[in-house]
Tab-separated table of C-alpha atoms in Angstrom:
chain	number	residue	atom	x	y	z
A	1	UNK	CA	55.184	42.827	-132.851
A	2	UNK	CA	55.796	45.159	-135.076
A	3	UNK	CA	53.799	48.119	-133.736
A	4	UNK	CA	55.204	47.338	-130.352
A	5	UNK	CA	58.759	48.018	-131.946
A	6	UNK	CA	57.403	50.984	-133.683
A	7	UNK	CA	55.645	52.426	-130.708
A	8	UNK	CA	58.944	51.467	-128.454
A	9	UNK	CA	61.501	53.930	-130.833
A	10	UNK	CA	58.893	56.392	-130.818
A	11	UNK	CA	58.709	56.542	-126.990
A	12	UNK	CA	62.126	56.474	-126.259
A	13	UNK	CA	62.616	59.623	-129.178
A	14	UNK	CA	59.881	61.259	-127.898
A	15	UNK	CA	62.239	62.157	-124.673
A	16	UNK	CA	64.675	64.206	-126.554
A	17	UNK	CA	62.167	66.170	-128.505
A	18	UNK	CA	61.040	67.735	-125.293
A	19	UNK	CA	61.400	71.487	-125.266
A	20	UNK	CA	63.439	72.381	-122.189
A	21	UNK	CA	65.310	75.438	-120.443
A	22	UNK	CA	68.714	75.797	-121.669
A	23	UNK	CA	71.029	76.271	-118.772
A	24	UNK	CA	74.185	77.573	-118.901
A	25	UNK	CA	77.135	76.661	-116.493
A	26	UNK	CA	77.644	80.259	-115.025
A	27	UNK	CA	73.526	80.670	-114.749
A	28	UNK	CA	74.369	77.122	-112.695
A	29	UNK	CA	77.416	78.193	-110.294
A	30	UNK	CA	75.443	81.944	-109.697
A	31	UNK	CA	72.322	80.096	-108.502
A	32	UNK	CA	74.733	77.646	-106.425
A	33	UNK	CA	76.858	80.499	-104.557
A	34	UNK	CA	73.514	82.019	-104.114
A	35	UNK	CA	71.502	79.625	-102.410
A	36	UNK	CA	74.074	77.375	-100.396
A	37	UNK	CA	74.018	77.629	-96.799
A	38	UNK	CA	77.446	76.642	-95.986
A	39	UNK	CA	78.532	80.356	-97.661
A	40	UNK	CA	75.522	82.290	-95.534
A	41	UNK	CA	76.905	80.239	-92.659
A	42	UNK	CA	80.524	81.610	-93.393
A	43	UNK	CA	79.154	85.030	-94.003
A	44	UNK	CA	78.378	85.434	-90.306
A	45	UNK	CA	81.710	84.620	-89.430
A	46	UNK	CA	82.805	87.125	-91.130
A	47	UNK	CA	81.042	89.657	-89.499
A	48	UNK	CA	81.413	88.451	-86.579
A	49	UNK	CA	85.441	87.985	-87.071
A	50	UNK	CA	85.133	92.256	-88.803
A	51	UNK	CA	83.054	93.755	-85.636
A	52	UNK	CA	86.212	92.023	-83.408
A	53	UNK	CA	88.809	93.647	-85.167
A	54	UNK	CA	88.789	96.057	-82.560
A	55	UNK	CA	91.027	98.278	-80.255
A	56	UNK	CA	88.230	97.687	-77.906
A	57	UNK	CA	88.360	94.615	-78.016
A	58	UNK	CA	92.548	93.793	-77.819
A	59	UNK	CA	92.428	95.748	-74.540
A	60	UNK	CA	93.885	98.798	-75.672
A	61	UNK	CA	91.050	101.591	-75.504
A	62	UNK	CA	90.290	103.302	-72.058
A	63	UNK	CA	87.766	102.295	-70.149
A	64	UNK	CA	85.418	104.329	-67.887
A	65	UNK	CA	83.739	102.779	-64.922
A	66	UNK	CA	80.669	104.149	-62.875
A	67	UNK	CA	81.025	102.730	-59.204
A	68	UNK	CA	78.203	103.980	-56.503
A	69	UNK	CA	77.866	102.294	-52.824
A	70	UNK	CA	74.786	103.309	-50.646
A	71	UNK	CA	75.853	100.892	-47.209
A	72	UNK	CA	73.350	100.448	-43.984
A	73	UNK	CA	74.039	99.563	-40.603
A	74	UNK	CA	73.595	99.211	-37.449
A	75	UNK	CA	76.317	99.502	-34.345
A	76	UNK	CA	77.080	99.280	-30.208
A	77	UNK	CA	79.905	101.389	-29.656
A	78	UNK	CA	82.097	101.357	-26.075
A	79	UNK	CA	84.108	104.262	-26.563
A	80	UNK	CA	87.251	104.992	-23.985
A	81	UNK	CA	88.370	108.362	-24.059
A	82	UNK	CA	91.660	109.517	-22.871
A	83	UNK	CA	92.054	111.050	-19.421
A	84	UNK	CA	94.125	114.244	-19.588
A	85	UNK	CA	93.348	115.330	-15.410
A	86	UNK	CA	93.936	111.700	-13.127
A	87	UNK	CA	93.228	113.701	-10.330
A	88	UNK	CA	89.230	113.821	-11.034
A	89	UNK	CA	89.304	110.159	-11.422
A	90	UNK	CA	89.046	107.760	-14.226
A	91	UNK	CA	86.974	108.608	-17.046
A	92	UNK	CA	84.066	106.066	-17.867
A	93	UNK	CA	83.287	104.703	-21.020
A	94	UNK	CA	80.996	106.081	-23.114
A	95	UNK	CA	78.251	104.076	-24.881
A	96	UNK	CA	77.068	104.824	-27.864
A	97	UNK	CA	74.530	103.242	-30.109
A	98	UNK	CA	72.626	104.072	-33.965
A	99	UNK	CA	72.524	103.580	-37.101
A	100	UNK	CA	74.588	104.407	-39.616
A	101	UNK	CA	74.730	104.922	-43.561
A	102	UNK	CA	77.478	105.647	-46.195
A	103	UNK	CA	76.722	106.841	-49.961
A	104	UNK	CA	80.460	106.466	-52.215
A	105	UNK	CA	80.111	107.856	-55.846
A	106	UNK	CA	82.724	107.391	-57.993
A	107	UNK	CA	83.294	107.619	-61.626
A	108	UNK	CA	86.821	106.670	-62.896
A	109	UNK	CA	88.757	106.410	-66.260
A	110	UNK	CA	91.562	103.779	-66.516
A	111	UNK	CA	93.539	104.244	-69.520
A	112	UNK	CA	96.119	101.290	-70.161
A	113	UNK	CA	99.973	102.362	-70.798
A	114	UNK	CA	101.769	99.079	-71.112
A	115	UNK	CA	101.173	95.276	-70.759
A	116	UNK	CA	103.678	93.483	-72.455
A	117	UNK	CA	102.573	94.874	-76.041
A	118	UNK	CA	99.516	92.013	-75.224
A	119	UNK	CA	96.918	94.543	-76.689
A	120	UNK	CA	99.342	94.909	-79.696
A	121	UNK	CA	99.596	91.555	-80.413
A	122	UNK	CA	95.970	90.357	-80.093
A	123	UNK	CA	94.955	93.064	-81.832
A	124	UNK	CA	96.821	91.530	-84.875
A	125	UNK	CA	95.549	87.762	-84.089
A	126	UNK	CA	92.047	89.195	-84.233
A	127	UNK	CA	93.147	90.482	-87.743
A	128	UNK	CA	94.695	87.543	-88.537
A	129	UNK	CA	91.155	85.710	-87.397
A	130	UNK	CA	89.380	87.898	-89.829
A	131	UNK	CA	91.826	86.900	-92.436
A	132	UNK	CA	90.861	83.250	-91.924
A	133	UNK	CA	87.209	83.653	-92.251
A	134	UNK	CA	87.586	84.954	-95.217
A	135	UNK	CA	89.594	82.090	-96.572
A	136	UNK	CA	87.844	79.953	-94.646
A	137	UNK	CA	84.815	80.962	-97.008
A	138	UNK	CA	86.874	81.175	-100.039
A	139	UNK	CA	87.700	77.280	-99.156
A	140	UNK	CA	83.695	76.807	-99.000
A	141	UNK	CA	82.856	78.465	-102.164
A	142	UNK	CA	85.680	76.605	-104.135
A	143	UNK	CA	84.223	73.647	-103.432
A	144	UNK	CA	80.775	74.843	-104.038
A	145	UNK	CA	81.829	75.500	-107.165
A	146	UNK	CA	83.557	72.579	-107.862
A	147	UNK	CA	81.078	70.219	-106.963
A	148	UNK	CA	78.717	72.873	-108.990
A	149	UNK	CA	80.757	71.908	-112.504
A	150	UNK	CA	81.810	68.661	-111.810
A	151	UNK	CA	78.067	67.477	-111.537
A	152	UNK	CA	77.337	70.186	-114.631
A	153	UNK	CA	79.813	68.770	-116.722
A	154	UNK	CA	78.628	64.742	-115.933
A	155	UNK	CA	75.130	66.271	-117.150
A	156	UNK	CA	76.169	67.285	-119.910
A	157	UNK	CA	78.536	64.584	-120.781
A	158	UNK	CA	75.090	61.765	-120.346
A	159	UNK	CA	73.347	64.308	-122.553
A	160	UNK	CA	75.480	64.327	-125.114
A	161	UNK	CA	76.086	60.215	-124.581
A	162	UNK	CA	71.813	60.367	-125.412
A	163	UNK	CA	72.663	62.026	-128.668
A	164	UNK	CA	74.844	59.685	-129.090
A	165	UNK	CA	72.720	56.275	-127.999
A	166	UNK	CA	70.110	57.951	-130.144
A	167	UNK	CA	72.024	58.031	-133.474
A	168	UNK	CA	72.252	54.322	-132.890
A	169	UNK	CA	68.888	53.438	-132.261
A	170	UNK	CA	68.158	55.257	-135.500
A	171	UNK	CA	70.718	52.579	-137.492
A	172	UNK	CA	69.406	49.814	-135.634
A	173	UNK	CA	65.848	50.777	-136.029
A	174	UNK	CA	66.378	51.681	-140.036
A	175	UNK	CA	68.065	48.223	-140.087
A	176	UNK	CA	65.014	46.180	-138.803
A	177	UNK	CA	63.298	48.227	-141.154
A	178	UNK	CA	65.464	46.858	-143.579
A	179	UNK	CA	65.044	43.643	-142.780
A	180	UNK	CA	61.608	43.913	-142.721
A	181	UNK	CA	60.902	44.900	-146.297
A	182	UNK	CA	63.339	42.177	-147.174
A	183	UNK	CA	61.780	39.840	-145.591
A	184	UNK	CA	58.393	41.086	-147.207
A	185	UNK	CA	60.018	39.620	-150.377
A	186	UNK	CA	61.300	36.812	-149.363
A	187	UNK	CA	64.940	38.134	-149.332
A	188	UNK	CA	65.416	37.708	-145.316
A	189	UNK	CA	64.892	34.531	-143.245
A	190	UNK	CA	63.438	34.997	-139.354
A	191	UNK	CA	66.709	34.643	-137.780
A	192	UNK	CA	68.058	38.123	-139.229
A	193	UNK	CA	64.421	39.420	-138.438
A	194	UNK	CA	64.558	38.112	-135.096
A	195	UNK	CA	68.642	39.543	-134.666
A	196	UNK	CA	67.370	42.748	-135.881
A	197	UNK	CA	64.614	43.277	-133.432
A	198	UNK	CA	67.070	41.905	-130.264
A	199	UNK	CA	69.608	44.527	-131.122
A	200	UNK	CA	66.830	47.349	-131.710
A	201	UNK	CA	65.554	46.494	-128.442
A	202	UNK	CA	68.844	46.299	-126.821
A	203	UNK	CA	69.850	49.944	-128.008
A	204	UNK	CA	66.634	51.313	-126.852
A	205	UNK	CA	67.078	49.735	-123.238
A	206	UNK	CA	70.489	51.101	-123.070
A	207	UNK	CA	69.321	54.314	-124.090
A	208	UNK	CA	66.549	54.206	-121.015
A	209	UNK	CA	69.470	53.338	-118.709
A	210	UNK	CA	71.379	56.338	-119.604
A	211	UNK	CA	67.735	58.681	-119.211
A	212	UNK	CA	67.874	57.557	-115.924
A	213	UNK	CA	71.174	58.377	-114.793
A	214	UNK	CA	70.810	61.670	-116.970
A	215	UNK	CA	67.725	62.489	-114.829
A	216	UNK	CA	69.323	61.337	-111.254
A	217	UNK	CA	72.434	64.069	-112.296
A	218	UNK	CA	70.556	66.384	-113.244
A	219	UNK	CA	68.281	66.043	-109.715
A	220	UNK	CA	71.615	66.416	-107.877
A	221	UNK	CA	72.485	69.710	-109.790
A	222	UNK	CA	69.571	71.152	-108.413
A	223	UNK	CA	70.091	70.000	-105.108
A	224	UNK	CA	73.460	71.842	-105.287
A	225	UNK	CA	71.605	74.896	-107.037
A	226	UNK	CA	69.098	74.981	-104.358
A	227	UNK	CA	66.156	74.295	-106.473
A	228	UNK	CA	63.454	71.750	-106.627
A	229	UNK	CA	64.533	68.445	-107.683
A	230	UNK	CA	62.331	67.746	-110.681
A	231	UNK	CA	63.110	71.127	-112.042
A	232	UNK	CA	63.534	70.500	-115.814
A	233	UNK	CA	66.961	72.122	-118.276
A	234	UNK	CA	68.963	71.392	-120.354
A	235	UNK	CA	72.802	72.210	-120.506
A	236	UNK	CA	75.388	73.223	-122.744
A	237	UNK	CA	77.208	70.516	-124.466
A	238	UNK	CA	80.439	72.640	-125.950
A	239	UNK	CA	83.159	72.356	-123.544
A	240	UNK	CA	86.090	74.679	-124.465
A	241	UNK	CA	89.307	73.046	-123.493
A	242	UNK	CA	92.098	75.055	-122.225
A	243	UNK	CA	95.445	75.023	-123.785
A	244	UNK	CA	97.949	72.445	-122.122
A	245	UNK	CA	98.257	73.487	-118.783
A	246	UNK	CA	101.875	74.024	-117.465
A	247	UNK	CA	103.019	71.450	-114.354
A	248	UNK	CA	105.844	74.466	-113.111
A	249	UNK	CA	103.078	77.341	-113.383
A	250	UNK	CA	100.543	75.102	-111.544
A	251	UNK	CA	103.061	74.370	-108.924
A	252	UNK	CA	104.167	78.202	-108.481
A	253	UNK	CA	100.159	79.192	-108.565
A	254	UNK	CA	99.628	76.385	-106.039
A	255	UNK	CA	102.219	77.411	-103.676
A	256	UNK	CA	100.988	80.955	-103.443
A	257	UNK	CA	96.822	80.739	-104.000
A	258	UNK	CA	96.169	77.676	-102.651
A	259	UNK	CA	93.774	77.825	-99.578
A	260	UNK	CA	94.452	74.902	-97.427
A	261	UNK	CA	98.138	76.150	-98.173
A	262	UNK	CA	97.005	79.840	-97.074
A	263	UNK	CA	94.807	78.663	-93.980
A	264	UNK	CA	98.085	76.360	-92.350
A	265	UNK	CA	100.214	79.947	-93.592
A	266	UNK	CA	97.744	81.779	-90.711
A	267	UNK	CA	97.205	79.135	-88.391
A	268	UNK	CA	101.457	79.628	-87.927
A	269	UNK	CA	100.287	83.565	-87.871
A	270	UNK	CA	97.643	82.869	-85.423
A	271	UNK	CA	99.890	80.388	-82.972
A	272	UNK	CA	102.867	82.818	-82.858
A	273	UNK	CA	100.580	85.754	-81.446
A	274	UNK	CA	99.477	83.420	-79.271
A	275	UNK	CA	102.863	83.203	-77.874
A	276	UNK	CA	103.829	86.911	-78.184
A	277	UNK	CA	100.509	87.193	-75.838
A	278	UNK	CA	102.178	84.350	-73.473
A	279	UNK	CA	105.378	85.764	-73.422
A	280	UNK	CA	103.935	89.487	-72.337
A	281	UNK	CA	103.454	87.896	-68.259
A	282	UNK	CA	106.824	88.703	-68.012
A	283	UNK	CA	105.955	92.247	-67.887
A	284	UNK	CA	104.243	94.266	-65.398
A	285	UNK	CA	100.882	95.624	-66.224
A	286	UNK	CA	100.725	99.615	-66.057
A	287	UNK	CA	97.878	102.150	-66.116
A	288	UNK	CA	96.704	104.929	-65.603
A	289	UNK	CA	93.641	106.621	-64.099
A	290	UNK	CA	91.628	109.650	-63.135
A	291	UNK	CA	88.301	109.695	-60.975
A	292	UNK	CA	86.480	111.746	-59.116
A	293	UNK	CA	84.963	110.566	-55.450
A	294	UNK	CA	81.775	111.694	-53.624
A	295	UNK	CA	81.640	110.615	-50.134
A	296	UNK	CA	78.603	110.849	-47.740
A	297	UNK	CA	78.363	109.212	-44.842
A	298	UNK	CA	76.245	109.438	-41.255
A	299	UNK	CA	77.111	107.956	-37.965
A	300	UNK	CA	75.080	107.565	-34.897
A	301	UNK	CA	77.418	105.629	-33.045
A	302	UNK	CA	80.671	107.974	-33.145
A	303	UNK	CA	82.097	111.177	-32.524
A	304	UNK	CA	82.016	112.049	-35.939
A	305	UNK	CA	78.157	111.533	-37.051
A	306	UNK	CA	78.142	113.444	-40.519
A	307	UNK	CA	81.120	113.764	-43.199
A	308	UNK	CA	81.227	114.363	-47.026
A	309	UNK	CA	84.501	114.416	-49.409
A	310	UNK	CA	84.786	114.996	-52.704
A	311	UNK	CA	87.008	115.936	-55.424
A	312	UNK	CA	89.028	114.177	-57.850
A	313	UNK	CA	92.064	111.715	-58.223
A	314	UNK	CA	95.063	110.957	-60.799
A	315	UNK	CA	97.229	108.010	-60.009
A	316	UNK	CA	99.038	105.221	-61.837
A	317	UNK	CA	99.152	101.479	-60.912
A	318	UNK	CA	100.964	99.003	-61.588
A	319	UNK	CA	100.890	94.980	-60.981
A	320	UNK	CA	103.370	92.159	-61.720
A	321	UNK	CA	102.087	88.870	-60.886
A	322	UNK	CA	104.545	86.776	-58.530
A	323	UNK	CA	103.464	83.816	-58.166
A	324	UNK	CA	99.968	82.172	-60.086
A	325	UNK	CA	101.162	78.749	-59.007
A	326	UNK	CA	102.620	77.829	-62.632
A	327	UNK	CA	99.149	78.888	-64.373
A	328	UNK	CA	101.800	81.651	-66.548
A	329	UNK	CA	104.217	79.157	-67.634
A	330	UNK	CA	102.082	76.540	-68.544
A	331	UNK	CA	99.997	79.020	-70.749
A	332	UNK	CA	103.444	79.942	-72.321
A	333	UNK	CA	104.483	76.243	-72.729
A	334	UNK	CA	101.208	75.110	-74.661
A	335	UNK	CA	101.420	78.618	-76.862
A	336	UNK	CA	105.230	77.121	-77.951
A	337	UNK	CA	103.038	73.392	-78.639
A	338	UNK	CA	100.344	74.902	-80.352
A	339	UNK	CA	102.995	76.875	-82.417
A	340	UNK	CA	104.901	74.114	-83.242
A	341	UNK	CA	101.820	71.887	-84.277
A	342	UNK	CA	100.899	74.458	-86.673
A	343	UNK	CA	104.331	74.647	-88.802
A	344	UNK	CA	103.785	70.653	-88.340
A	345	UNK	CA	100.449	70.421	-90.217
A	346	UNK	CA	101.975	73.135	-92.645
A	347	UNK	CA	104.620	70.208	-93.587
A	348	UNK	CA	101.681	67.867	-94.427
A	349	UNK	CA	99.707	70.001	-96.270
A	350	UNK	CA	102.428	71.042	-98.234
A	351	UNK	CA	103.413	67.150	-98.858
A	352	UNK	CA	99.560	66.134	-99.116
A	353	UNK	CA	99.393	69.074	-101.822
A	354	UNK	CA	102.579	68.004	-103.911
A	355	UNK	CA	100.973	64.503	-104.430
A	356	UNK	CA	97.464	66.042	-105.022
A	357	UNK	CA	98.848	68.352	-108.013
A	358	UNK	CA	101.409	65.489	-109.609
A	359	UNK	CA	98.240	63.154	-109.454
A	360	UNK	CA	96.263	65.489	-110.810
A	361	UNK	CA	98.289	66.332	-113.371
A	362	UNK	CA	99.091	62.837	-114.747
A	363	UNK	CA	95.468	62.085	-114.731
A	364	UNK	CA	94.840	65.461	-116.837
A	365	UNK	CA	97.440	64.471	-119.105
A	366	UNK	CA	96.994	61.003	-119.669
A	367	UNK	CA	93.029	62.259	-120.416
A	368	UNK	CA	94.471	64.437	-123.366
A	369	UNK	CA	96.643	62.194	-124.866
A	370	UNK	CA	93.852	59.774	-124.522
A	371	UNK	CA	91.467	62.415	-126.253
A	372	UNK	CA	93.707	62.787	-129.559
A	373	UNK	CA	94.507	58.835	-129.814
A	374	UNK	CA	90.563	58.456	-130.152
A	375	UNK	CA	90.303	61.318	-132.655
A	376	UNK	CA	92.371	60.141	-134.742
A	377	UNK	CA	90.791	56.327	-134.800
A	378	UNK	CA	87.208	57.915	-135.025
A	379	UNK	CA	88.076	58.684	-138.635
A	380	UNK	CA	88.820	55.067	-139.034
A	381	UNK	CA	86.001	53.328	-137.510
A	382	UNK	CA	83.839	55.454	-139.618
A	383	UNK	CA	85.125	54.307	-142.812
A	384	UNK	CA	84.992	50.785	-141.148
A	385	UNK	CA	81.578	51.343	-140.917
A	386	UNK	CA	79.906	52.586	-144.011
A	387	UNK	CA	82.497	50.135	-146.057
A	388	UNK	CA	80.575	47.246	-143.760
A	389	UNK	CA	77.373	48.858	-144.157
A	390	UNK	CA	77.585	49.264	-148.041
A	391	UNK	CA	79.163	45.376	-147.899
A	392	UNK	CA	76.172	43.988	-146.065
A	393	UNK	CA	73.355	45.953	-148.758
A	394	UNK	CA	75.444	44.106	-151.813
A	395	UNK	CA	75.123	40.687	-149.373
A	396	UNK	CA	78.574	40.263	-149.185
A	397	UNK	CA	79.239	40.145	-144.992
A	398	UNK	CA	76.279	39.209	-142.472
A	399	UNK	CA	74.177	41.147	-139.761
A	400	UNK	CA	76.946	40.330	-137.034
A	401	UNK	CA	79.815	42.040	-139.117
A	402	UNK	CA	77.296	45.201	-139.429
A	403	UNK	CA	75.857	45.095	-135.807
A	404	UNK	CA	79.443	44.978	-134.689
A	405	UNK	CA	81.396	47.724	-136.693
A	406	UNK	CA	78.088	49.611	-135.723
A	407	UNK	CA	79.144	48.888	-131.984
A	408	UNK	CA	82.524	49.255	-132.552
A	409	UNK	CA	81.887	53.268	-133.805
A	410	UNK	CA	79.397	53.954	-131.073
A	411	UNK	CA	81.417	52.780	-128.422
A	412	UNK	CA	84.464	55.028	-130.266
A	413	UNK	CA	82.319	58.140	-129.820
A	414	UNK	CA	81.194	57.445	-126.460
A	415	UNK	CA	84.862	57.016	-125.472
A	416	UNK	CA	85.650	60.500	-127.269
A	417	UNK	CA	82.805	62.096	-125.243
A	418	UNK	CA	83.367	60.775	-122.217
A	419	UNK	CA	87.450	61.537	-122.868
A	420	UNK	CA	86.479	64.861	-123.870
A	421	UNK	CA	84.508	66.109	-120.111
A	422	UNK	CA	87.253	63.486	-118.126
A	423	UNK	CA	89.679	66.405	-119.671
A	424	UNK	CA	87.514	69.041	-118.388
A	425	UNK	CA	87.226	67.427	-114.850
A	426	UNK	CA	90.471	67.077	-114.505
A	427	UNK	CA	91.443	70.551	-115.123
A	428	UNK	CA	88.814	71.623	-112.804
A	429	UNK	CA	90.546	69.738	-110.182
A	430	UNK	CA	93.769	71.243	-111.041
A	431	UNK	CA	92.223	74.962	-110.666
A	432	UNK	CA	90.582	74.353	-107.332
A	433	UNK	CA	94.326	73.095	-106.698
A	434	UNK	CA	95.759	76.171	-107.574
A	435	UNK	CA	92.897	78.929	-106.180
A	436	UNK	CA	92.009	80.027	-108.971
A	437	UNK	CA	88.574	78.778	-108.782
A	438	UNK	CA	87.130	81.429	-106.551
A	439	UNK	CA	85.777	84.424	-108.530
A	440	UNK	CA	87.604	86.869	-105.832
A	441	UNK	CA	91.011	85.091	-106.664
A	442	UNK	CA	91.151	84.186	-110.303
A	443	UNK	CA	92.062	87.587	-111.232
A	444	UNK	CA	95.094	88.002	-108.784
């Protein structure tokens, strides 16, 4: 039995004494930003959303055309020509028959001069497009790197719980030692040897559970870094706490960085173009345009069998649609819905946002003031337990008083340490909240 219990703490310490990779958190978020797909994916829409930013594109460039018509054919012609003496008679018909063929070359430039300020106006909802891909990857790479440090932090916070576990299998285990040379000289009976062992086997199992869920965060950290999953590290364990964060500065921050906030913001942009771009039907459409015509044409059946023209042409059109059979107004009608949805979901996400920061918040500060009660009582259940400890060697209070002032401190650090990365959670869910999680935006 007793090797078993030897060779049990000496497999379960074996585990920490493993030399591993340190990794640090920013080594962690660099290798996440770098390797998730959802930011490549949002990359290309950028590009895409860039290249359209485009007079071009709006409508508002000129355009030159090419147009060249080659035509065959075929024709029976009765042809009545006009008698100018009735005195010889009536003129017959005449008859003709052939082929014919027609060659039309015609390059033209059409340059646009007005259309409702349309090409103005989409011109700016393609930059206001390009605006929203870019926050629309900013929103993906906030939570990458959320996700990135919340599952960093939970690593670290079961690695440091090991240290912890582990500092109390080495109490328990130098107890049943304890007990063991005691009851070597008769000085311990087989219920405290028996108590002993059950409590040093119960602190090594507990240890085990927390390797496991240790391991299973640390596989989903690489998952979100892109690597392998049984890539091996270790992480920091200092977490530098900010200074009390201030519930009117968050607020302020929120209500200008925010990027759900800043995505409804241009989806109002985005829906009043829309309508500007409606609204410009009322108008007539004007443009210019220059060409320059070849004509070329032969004719077996008529009078005139050959003829060419050429030269060029300037002229100016203009159209102003009557009547589309309500297709106008109904375009303008669900540009005004589309509008008002927007400033609609802008309402909710500024109420959704309010209660998000104000939860937040009281969770973040009910985690601090949670933090500094259980300082200040660690003090205390340390005393607790070396008075206990130095009571049980003189025989004055049993195994049960040690093994549970022993408890009682373990369980008082592994609040503190759990407290301790709850604080830093929270206050990663209050910087996501206010934009200032995204390496472009922190600095504004």
């Amino acid at each position: 039995m007793n090797k078993i219990i030897a060779y049990l703490v000496l497999s379960t310490l074996s585990y920490s004494l493993i030399a591993q990779e340190m990794l640090t958190l920013e080594q962690a978020i660099d290798k996440a930003l770098e390797n998730n797909y959802d930011i490549k994916l949002e990359k290309y829409n950028i590009e895409i959303s860039e290249n359209n930013v485009s007079r071009a594109v709006s409508g508002q460039m000129p355009r030159l055309e090419h147009q060249m018509n080659y035509e065959l054919g075929y024709s029976d012609a009765e042809i009545q020509t006009l008698n100018i003496s009735p005195e010889a008679g009536e003129n017959p018909p005449l008859e003709l028959s052939g082929s014919s063929r027609e060659l039309t070359i015609q390059p033209q430039l059409s340059i646009p001069i007005f259309n409702g300020f349309s090409g103005r106006y989409r011109y700016k909802q393609l930059e206001n497009t390009y605006q929203t891909s870019e926050l629309q990857l900013t929103a993906v790479i906030e939570q990458t790197i959320s996700s990135t440090v919340s599952t960093y932090l939970e690593v670290a916070r079961l690695q440091s719980r090991l240290g912890i576990d582990l500092d109390n299998i080495a109490l328990s285990f130098d107890r049943w030692q304890r007990v063991k040379i005691d009851a070597t000289f008769g000085a311990a009976n087989s219920v405290r040897q028996l108590q002993a062992e059950v409590d040093l086997k119960t602190d090594s199992a507990n240890y085990r559970n927390v390797i496991l869920s240790y391991e299973n965060s640390r596989r989903n950290l690489n998952l979100i870094m892109g690597q392998p999953a049984d890539q091996i590290f270790t992480v920091q364990e200092d977490i530098l706490l900010s200074d009390e964060l201030d519930y009117a500065k968050l607020e302020n921050e929120m209500k200008m960085r925010n990027t759900q906030l800043n995505l409804s913001e241009l989806g109002i942009h985005n829906a009043t173009y829309e309508v500007k771009i409606s609204e410009a039907t009322w108008f007539p459409n004007i443009s210019g345009y220059t060409n320059y015509t070849y004509l070329d044409s032969e004719d077996d059946a008529s009078f005139l069998q050959s003829n060419q023209v050429y030269g060029p042409g300037v002229g100016i059109s203009l159209s102003y649609p009557l009547f589309t059979g309500g297709a106008n107004k109904i375009q303008r009608q669900n540009a005004q819905i589309r509008l008002k949805k927007e400033k609609t979901r802008l309402g909710s996400v500024n109420l959704s946002l309010e209660k998000d920061l104000r939860n937040a918040y009281a969770q973040y500060a009910n985690n601090q003031q949670q933090l500094r009660i259980e300082k200040a009582n660690l003090r205390t259940y340390e005393q607790n337990f070396e008075k206990v400890k130095e009571d049980h060697s003189l025989g004055q209070v049993d195994a049960t008083d040690l093994r549970t002032a022993q408890l009682n401190l373990s369980s008082a650090r592994n609040r503190i340490n759990d407290l301790t990365y709850n604080v830093k959670q929270s206050e990663v869910a209050l910087l996501q909240l206010t934009g200032r999680l995204s390496p472009k935006r922190s600095d504004n």
